[in-house]
XYZ file of C-alpha atoms in Angstrom:
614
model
C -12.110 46.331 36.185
C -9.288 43.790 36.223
C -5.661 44.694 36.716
C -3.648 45.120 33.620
C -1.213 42.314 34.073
C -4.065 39.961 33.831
C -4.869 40.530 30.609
C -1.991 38.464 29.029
C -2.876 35.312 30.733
C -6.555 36.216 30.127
C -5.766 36.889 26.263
C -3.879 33.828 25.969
C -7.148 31.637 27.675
C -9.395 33.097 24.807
C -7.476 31.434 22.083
C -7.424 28.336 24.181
C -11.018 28.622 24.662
C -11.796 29.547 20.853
C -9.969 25.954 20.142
C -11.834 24.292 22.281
C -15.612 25.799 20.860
C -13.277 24.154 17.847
C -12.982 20.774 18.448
C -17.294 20.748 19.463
C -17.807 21.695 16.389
C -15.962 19.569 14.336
C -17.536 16.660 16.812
C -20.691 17.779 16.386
C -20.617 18.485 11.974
C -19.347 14.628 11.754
C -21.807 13.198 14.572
C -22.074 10.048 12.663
C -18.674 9.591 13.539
C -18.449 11.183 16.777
C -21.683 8.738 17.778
C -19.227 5.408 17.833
C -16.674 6.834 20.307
C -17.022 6.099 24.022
C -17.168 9.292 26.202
C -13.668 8.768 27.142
C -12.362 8.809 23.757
C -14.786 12.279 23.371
C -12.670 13.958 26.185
C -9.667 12.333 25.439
C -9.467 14.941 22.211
C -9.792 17.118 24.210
C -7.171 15.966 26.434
C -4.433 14.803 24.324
C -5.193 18.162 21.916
C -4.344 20.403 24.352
C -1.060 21.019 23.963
C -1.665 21.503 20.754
C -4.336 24.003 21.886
C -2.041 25.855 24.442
C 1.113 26.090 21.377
C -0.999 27.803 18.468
C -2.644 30.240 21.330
C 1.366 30.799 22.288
C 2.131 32.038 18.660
C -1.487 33.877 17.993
C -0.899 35.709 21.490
C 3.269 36.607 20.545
C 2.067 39.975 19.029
C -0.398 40.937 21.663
C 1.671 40.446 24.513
C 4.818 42.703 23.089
C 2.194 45.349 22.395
C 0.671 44.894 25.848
C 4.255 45.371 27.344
C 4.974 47.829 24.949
C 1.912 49.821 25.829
C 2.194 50.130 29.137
C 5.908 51.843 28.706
C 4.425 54.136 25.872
C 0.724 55.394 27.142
C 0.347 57.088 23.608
C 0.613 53.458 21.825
C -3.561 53.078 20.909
C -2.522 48.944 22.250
C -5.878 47.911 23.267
C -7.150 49.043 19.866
C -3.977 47.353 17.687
C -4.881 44.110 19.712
C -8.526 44.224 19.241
C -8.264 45.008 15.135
C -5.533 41.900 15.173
C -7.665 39.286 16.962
C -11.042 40.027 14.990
C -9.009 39.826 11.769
C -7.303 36.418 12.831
C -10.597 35.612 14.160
C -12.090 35.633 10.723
C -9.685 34.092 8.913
C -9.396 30.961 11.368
C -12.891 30.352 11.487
C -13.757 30.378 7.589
C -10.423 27.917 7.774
C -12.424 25.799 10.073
C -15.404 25.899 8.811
C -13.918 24.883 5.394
C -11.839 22.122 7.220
C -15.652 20.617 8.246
C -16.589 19.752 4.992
C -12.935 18.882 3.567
C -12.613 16.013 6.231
C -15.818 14.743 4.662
C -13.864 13.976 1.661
C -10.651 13.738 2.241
C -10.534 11.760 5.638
C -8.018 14.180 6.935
C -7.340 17.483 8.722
C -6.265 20.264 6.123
C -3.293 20.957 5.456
C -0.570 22.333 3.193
C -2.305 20.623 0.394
C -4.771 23.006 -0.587
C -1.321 24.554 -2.272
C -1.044 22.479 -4.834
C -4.474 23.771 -5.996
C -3.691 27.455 -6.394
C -2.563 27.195 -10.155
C -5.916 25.446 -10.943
C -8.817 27.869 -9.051
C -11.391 26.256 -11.395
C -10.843 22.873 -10.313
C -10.731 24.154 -6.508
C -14.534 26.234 -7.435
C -15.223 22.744 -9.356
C -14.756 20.643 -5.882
C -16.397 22.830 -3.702
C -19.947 23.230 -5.605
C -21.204 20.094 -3.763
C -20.248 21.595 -0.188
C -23.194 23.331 1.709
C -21.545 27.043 1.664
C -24.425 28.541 3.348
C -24.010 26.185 6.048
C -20.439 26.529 6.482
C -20.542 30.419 6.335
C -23.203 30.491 9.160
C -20.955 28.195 10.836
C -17.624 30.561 10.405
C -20.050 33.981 10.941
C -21.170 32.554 13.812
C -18.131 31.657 15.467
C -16.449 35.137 14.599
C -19.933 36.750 15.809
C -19.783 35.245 18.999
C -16.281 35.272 20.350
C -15.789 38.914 18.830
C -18.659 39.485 21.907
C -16.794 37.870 24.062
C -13.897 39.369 23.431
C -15.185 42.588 23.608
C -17.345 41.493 26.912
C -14.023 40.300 28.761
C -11.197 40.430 26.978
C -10.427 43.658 25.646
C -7.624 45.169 27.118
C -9.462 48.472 27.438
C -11.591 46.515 30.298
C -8.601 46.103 32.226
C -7.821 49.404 34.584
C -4.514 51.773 34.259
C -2.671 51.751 36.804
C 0.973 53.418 37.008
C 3.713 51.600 35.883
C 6.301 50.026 38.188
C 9.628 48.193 37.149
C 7.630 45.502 38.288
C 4.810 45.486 36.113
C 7.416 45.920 33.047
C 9.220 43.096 34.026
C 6.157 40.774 34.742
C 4.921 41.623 31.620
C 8.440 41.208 29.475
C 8.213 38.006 31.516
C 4.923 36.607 30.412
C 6.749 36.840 26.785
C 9.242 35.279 27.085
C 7.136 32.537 29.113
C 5.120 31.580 26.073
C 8.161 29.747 24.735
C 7.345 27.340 27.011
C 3.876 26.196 25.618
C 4.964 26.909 21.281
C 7.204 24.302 22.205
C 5.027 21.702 24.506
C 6.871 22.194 27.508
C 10.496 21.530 28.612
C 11.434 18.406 27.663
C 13.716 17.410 24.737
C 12.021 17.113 21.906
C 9.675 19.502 20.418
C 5.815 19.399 20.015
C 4.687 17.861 17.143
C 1.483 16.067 16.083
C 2.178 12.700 17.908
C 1.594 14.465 21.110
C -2.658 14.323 19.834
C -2.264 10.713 19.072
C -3.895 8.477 21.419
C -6.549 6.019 19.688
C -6.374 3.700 17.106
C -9.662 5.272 15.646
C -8.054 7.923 13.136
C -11.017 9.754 13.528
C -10.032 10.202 16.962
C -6.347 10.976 16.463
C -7.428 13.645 13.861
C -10.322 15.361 16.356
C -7.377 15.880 18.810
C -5.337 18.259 16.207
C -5.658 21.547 16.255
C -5.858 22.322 12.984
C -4.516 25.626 12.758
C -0.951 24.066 14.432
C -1.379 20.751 11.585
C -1.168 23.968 8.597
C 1.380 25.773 10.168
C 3.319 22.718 10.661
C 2.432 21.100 7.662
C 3.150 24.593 5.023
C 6.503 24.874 7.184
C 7.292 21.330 5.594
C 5.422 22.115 2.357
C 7.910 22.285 -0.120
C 9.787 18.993 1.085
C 6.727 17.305 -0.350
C 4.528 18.679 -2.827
C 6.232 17.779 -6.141
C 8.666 14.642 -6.991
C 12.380 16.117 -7.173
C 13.513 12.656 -8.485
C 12.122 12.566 -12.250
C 15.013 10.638 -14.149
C 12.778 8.706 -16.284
C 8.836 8.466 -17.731
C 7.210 7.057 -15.590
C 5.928 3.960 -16.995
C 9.249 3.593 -17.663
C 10.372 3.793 -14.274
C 7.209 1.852 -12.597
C 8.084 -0.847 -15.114
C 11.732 -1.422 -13.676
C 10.487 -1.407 -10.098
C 7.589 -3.995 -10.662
C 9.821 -6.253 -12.695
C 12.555 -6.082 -9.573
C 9.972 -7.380 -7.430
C 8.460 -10.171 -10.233
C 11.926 -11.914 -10.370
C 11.724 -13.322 -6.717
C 9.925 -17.201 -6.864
C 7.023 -17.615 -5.098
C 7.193 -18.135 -1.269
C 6.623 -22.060 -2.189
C 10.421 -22.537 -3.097
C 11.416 -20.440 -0.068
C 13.968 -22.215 2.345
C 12.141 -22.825 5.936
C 13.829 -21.722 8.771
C 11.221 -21.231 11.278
C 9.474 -24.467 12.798
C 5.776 -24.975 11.633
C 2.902 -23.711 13.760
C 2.329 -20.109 15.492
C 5.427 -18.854 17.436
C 5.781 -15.605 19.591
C 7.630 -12.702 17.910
C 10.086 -10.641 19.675
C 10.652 -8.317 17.794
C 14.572 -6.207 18.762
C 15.599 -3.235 17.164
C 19.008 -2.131 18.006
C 19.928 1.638 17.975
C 22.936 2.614 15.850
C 23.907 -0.656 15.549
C 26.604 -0.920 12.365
C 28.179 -4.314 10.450
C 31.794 -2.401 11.273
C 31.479 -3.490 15.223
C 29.901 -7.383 14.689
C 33.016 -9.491 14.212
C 30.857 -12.143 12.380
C 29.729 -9.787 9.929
C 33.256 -9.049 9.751
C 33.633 -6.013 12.198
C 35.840 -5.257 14.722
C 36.037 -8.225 17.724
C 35.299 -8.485 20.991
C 32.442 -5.512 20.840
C 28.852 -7.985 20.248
C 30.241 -11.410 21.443
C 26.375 -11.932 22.439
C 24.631 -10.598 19.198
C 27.108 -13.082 17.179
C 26.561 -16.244 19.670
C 23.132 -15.242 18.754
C 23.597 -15.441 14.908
C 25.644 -18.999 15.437
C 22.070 -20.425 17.075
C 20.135 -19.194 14.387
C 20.329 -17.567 10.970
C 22.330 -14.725 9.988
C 22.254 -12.280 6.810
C 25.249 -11.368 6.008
C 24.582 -8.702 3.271
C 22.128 -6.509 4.695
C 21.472 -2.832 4.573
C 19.970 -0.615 6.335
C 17.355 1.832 4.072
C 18.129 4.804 5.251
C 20.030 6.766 7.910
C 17.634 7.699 10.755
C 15.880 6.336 12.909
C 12.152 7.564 11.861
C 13.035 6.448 8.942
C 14.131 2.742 9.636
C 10.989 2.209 11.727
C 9.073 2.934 8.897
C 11.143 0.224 6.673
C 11.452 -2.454 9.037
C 7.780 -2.739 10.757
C 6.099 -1.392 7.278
C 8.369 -2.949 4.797
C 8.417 0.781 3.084
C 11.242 2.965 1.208
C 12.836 5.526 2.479
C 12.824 9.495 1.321
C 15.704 11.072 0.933
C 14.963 14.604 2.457
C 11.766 13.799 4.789
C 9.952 10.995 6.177
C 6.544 9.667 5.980
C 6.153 9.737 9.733
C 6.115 14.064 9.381
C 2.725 13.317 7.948
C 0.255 11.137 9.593
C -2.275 11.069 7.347
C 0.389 9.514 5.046
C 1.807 7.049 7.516
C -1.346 6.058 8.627
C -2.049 4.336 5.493
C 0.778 1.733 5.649
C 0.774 -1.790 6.383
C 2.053 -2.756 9.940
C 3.357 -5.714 11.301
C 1.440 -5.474 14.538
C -1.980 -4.994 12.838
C -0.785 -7.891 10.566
C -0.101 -10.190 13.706
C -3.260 -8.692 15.577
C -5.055 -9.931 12.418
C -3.730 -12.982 13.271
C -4.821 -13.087 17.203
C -1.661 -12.314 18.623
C -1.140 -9.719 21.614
C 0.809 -6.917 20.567
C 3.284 -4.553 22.467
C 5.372 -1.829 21.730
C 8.648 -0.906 24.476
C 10.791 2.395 24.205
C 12.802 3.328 27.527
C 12.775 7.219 24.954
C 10.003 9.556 24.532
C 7.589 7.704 21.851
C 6.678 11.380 20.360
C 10.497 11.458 18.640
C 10.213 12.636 15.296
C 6.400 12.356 15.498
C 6.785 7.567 15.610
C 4.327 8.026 18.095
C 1.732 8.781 15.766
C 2.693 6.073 13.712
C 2.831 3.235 16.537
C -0.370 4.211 17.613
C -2.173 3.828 13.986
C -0.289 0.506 14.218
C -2.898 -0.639 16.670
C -0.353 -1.651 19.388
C -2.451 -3.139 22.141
C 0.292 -1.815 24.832
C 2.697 1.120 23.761
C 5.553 1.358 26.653
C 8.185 4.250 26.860
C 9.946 6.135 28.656
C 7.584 7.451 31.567
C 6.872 3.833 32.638
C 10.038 4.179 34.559
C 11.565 5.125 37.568
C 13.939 8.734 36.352
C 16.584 6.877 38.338
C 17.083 4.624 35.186
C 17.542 7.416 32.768
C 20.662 8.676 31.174
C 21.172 12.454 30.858
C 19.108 12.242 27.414
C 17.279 10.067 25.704
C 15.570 8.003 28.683
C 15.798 4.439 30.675
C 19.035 2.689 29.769
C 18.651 -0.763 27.652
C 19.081 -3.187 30.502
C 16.053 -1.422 32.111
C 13.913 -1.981 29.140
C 14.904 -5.447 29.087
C 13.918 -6.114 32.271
C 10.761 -4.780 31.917
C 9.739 -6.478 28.596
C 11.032 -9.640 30.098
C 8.702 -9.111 33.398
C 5.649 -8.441 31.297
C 5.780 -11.366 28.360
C 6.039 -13.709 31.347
C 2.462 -12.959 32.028
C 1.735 -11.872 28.517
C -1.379 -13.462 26.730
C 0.184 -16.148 24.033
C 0.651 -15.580 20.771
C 2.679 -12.909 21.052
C 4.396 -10.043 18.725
C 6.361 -7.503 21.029
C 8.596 -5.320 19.753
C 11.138 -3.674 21.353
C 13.596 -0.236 20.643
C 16.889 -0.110 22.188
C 18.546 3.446 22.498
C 21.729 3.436 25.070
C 23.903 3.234 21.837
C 22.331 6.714 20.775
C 24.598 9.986 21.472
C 25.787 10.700 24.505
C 26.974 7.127 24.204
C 26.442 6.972 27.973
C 26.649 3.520 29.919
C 25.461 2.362 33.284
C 28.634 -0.015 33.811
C 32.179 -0.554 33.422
C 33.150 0.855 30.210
C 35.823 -1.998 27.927
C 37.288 0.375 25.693
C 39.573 3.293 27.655
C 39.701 7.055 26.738
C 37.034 9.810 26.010
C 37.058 9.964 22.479
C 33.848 9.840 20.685
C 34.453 6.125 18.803
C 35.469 4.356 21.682
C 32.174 5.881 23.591
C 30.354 4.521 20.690
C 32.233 1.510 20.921
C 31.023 0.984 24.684
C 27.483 2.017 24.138
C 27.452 -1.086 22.000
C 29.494 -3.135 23.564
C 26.669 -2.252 27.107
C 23.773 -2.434 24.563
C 24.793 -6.697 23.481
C 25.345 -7.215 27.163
C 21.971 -6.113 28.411
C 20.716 -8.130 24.869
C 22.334 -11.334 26.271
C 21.535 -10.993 29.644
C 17.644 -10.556 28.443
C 18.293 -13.580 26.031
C 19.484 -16.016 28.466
C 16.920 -14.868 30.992
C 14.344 -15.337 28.384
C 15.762 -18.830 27.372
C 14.505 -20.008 30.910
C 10.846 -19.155 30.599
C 8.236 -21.574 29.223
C 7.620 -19.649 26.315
C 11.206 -19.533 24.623
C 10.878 -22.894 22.671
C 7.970 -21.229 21.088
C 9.658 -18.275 20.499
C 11.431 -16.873 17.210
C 13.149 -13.684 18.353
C 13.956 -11.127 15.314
C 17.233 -8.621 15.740
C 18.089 -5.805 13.587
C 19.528 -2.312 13.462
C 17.208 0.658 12.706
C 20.399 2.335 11.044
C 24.244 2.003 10.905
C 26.100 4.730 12.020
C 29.446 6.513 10.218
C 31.628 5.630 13.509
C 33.983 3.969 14.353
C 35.511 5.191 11.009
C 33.734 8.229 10.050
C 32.611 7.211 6.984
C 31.317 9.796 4.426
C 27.218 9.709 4.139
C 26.470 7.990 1.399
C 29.288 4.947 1.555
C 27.264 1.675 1.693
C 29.284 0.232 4.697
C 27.837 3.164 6.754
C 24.457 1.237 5.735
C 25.322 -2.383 6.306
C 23.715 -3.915 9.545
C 22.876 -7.010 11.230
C 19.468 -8.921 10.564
C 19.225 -11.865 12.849
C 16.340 -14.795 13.544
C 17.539 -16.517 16.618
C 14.929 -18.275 18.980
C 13.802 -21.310 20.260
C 11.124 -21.232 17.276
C 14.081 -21.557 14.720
C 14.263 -25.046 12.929
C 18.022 -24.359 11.407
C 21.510 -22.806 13.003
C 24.686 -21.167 12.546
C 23.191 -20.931 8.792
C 24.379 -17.684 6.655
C 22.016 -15.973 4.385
C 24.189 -14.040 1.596
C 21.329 -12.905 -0.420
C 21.087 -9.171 -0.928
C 18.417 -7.313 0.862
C 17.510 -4.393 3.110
C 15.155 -3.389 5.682
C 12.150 -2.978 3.602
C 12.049 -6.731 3.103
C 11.897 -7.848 7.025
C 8.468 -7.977 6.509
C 7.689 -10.608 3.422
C 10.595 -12.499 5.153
C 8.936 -12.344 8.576
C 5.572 -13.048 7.224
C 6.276 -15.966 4.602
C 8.310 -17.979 7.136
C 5.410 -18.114 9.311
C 2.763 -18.828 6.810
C 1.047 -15.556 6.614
C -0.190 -13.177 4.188
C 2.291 -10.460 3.080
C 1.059 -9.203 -0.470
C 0.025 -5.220 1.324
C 3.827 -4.990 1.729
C 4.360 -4.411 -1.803
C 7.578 -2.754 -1.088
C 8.941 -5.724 0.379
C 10.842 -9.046 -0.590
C 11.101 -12.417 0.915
C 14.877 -12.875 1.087
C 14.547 -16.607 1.122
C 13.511 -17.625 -1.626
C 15.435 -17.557 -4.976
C 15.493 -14.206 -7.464
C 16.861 -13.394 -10.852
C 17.804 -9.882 -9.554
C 19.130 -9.080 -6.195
C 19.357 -5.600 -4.873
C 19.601 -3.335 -1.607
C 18.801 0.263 -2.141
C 19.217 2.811 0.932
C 18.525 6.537 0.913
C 20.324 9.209 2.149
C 20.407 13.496 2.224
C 19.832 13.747 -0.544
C 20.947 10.838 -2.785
C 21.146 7.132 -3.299
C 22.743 4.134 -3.198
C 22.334 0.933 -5.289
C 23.583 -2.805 -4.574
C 24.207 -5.735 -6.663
C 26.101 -8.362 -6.917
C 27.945 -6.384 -9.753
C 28.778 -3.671 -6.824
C 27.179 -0.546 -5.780
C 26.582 2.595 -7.031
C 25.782 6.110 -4.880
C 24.340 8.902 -6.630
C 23.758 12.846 -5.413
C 20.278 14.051 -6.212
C 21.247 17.646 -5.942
C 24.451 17.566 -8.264
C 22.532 15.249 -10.563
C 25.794 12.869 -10.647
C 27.496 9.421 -9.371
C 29.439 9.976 -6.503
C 31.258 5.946 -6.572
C 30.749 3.401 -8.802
C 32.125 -0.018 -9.306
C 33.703 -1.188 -12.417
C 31.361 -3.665 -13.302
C 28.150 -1.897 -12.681
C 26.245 -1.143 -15.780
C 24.433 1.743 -16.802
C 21.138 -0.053 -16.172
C 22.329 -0.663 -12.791
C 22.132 3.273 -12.378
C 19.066 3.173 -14.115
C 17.557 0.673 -11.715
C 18.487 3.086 -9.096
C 17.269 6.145 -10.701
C 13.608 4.358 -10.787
C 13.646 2.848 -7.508
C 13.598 6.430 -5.886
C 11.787 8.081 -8.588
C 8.815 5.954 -8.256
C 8.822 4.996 -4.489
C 8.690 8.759 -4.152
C 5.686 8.740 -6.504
C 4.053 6.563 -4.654
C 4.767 8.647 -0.762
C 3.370 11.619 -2.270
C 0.312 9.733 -3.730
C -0.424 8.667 -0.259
């Protein structure tokens, strides 16, 4: 017999092992599928699911461990029974949810979730779907696993095969120990941010990606987010009503054959810079304070500038998904919580690999933030760099390699990069703590003036990349794209929903630019990088539906930005911010009209629509 403290660790390697059996069989049921990987991509779900893997089996062994501890304090506590009667009963319910999962992918082309929920008021249309599925097949297939592992539980497992011994203060405390240690694994270890989804990510294959999840963490994860999701809060109008005012928003632009060129003819390299934090209120040519981005605004002189542009929404997940997909923003979640969502945008690196260009994605942070690593990785990227590609020695206390460092790295690699080439690349030194590698400008500890530093360090490591980069042979072919992924309420605290908090720069700069020091006063936001982007180089943009080109001519200009949980509209009548909750305008210019509001109200109502039809 084995001694009693091992049967904690031992209980915990049975769920592990139970995921595992899993994963084969879900391989195995969609073989068709499973045939076209390469054996590295077979054990690589393996691989990259096992944290997954090792957090469920932390909460499923919670329970079992307290009455394991508990047990050996109280001998009359029947714990090996309690534990055995909870693990065959989770046991069956986890492997009919399994089984069912087998034929669901079939037809879904994703791992199940919360959505079964929005079935439950309609059980005839849930018996209705399932009469094609082979039930005798999948109830073999969840009898079977229960059969089996309920042997080997009983075989080796059980905590009546482990011997008594007497208890010592030792014992107790190992075992109150081994409690408290699963913390460690529900959360994916000890680093900042949190397991979540992106951690299985690792092919462009979805198939792949969704092999690695272990499906009872995507449920628990997904029903913890359920109600953020499953219905449209935002119904102001009918909805042909409100799909009518969106399409006709987007029909007033002119064709991308009146559009005014900026970008030399021919195939340049993109370089793609997104600037953390970075807010209109510290670029003096956008008419912020001075002396803070003296680079970013020599930039904007050599190139083109827009001067009225706005951020859609007010993190960071969120302005990824706007500026590389060209797609709104929700006001209380974000597409990038739910992969199988996010994986059906429209990317500007798949767009650019369409077009034969190398692709690369740099991050000095952890690319699992708020589950973008999922995201960038169904973006095809052929190279996805972040934080763990440098030394620690370069890191700030949080977030990861200061900016400069990134710089320096994306600079060493494009010089040997394969041409064309679309590289992107995500600042974060101007991210709280604020903290900066040199000589701080602006004195005292207060939190603005730390801000104020962290982007006064972030333009000097952006110009010191820039006029590096201006002496390599690629530059003249080079148009080099800068924008914010939000603004930021310092240095002024503004409220949340003020659009000044929103406003940001958007720069093209680059030796692939054809005009300079020119000032683009159209309306626009983040969404519409990408028909911009894409029209000025001659390429197709019509899957970014969301999305605008800013230079040609329209009949109704607008910026709309998102935030918790409301709205703000922007015309050249004024602007207009609205609270979802309270049902009512928080500011609104004089001149803006009712159907200004109304043009608001539809814009969220029907971009929402359309997240939750994904």
């Amino acid at each position: 017999m084995k001694k009693p403290l091992y049967f904690q660790p031992f209980y915990f390697l049975f769920w592990v092992l139970f995921f595992i059996v899993s994963r084969a069989a879900f391989l195995l049921y969609h073989l068709d599928n499973t045939a076209q990987l390469s054996s590295s991509d077979i054990a690589g779900t393996f691989w990259h699911g096992s944290k997954l893997d090792l957090s469920f089996a932390s909460y499923l062994s919670a329970i079992p461990f307290i009455v394991a501890f508990v047990g050996l304090l109280w001998k009359k506590l029947p714990a090996a029974a309690i534990i055995r009667w909870y693990t065959f009963v989770l046991l069956g319910i986890l492997s009919v949810i399994l089984a069912a999962d087998l034929e669901l992918y079939t037809h879904w082309g994703f791992r199940m979730d919360a959505t079964p929920l929005q079935y439950l008021n309609t059980p005839a249309e849930m018996a209705a779907s399932a009469g094609s599925a082979p039930i005798l097949l999948l109830a073999f297939v969840a009898l079977a696993l229960t059969g089996v592992f309920i042997v080997v539980y009983r075989l080796y497992f059980d905590l009546k095969t482990f011997k008594q011994t007497r208890v010592t203060w030792l014992t107790a405390f190992v075992a109150l120990f081994m409690v408290a240690l699963l913390i460690l694994p529900m959360r994916g270890g000890v680093q900042q941010i949190p397991i979540n989804q992106s951690i299985a990510y690792f092919s462009d294959r979805p198939f792949t990606n969704h092999a690695s999840l272990n499906l009872p963490w995507n449920m628990m994860h997904s029903m913890l987010k359920y109600g953020e999701t499953s219905e449209n809060p935002y119904l102001y109008l009918p909805a042909d009503s409100a799909e009518l005012k969106v399409k006709q928003l987007y029909a007033a632009a002119a064709p991308d054959s009146m559009q005014q060129q900026v970008v030399k003819p021919g195939k340049p390299n993109v370089v793609f810079i997104i600037l953390e934090s970075y807010t209109a209120k510290l670029v003096e040519h956008l008419g912020g304070e001075k002396g803070i981005t003296s680079n970013l605004d020599r930039l904007a002189k050599e190139g083109i500038t827009f001067t009225n542009f706005y951020a859609s929404g007010d993190r960071s997940q969120k302005g990824m998904v706007s500026i590389l997909s060209g797609y709104p923003v929700q006001p209380a979640t974000s597409i990038v919580k739910v992969p199988k969502k996010s994986e059906k945008l429209p990317q500007l690196s798949r767009t650019f690999e369409q077009q034969n260009y190398s692709t690369s994605f740099y991050y000095g942070g952890e690319l699992e933030f708020a589950n973008l690593k999922s995201y960038f990785v169904n973006g095809g990227y052929d190279k996805l760099i972040d934080k763990y590609a440098f030394p620690e020695e370069s890191y700030n206390s949080k977030w990861g390699a200061h900016d400069h460092v990134l710089f320096d790295r994306v600079l060493q690699d494009l010089n040997a990069e394969k041409q064309p080439f679309f590289s992107t690349v995500y600042t974060l030194s101007s991210h709280e703590p604020f903290e900066i590698p040199i000589k701080p400008k602006f004195t005292g500890d207060d939190v603005p003036n730390k801000f104020r530093n962290s982007v006064y360090y972030t333009d000097w490591a952006l110009g010191r990349f820039i006029d590096a980069a201006k002496k390599q042979p690629w530059w003249q072919n080079t148009l080099v794209v800068i924008v914010a992924d939000h603004g930021h309420p310092l240095p002024a605290e503004d409220p949340n929903h003020v659009p000044s908090k929103f406003h940001i720069p958007f720069v093209l700069t680059g030796g692939a630019v054809s005009q300079h020091g020119l000032r683009i006063e159209a309306l626009g936001s983040q969404t519409d990088i990408a028909a911009t982007l894409l029209a000025q180089l001659n390429m197709p943009h019509q899957e970014y539906n969301w999305s605008r080109n800013l230079l040609t001519p329209t009949t109704q200009p607008f910026a709309f930005y998102a935030f918790q949980d409301g709205f703000g509209y922007l015309t050249p009548n004024g602007e207009v911010t609205f609270d979802n909750t309270s049902k009512k305008v928080i500011t609104r210019d004089k001149a803006v009209t009712d159907e200004q509001l109304e043009a608001g109200k539809a814009y969220l109502q029907y971009s929402f629509t359309d997240f939750l039809e994904k």
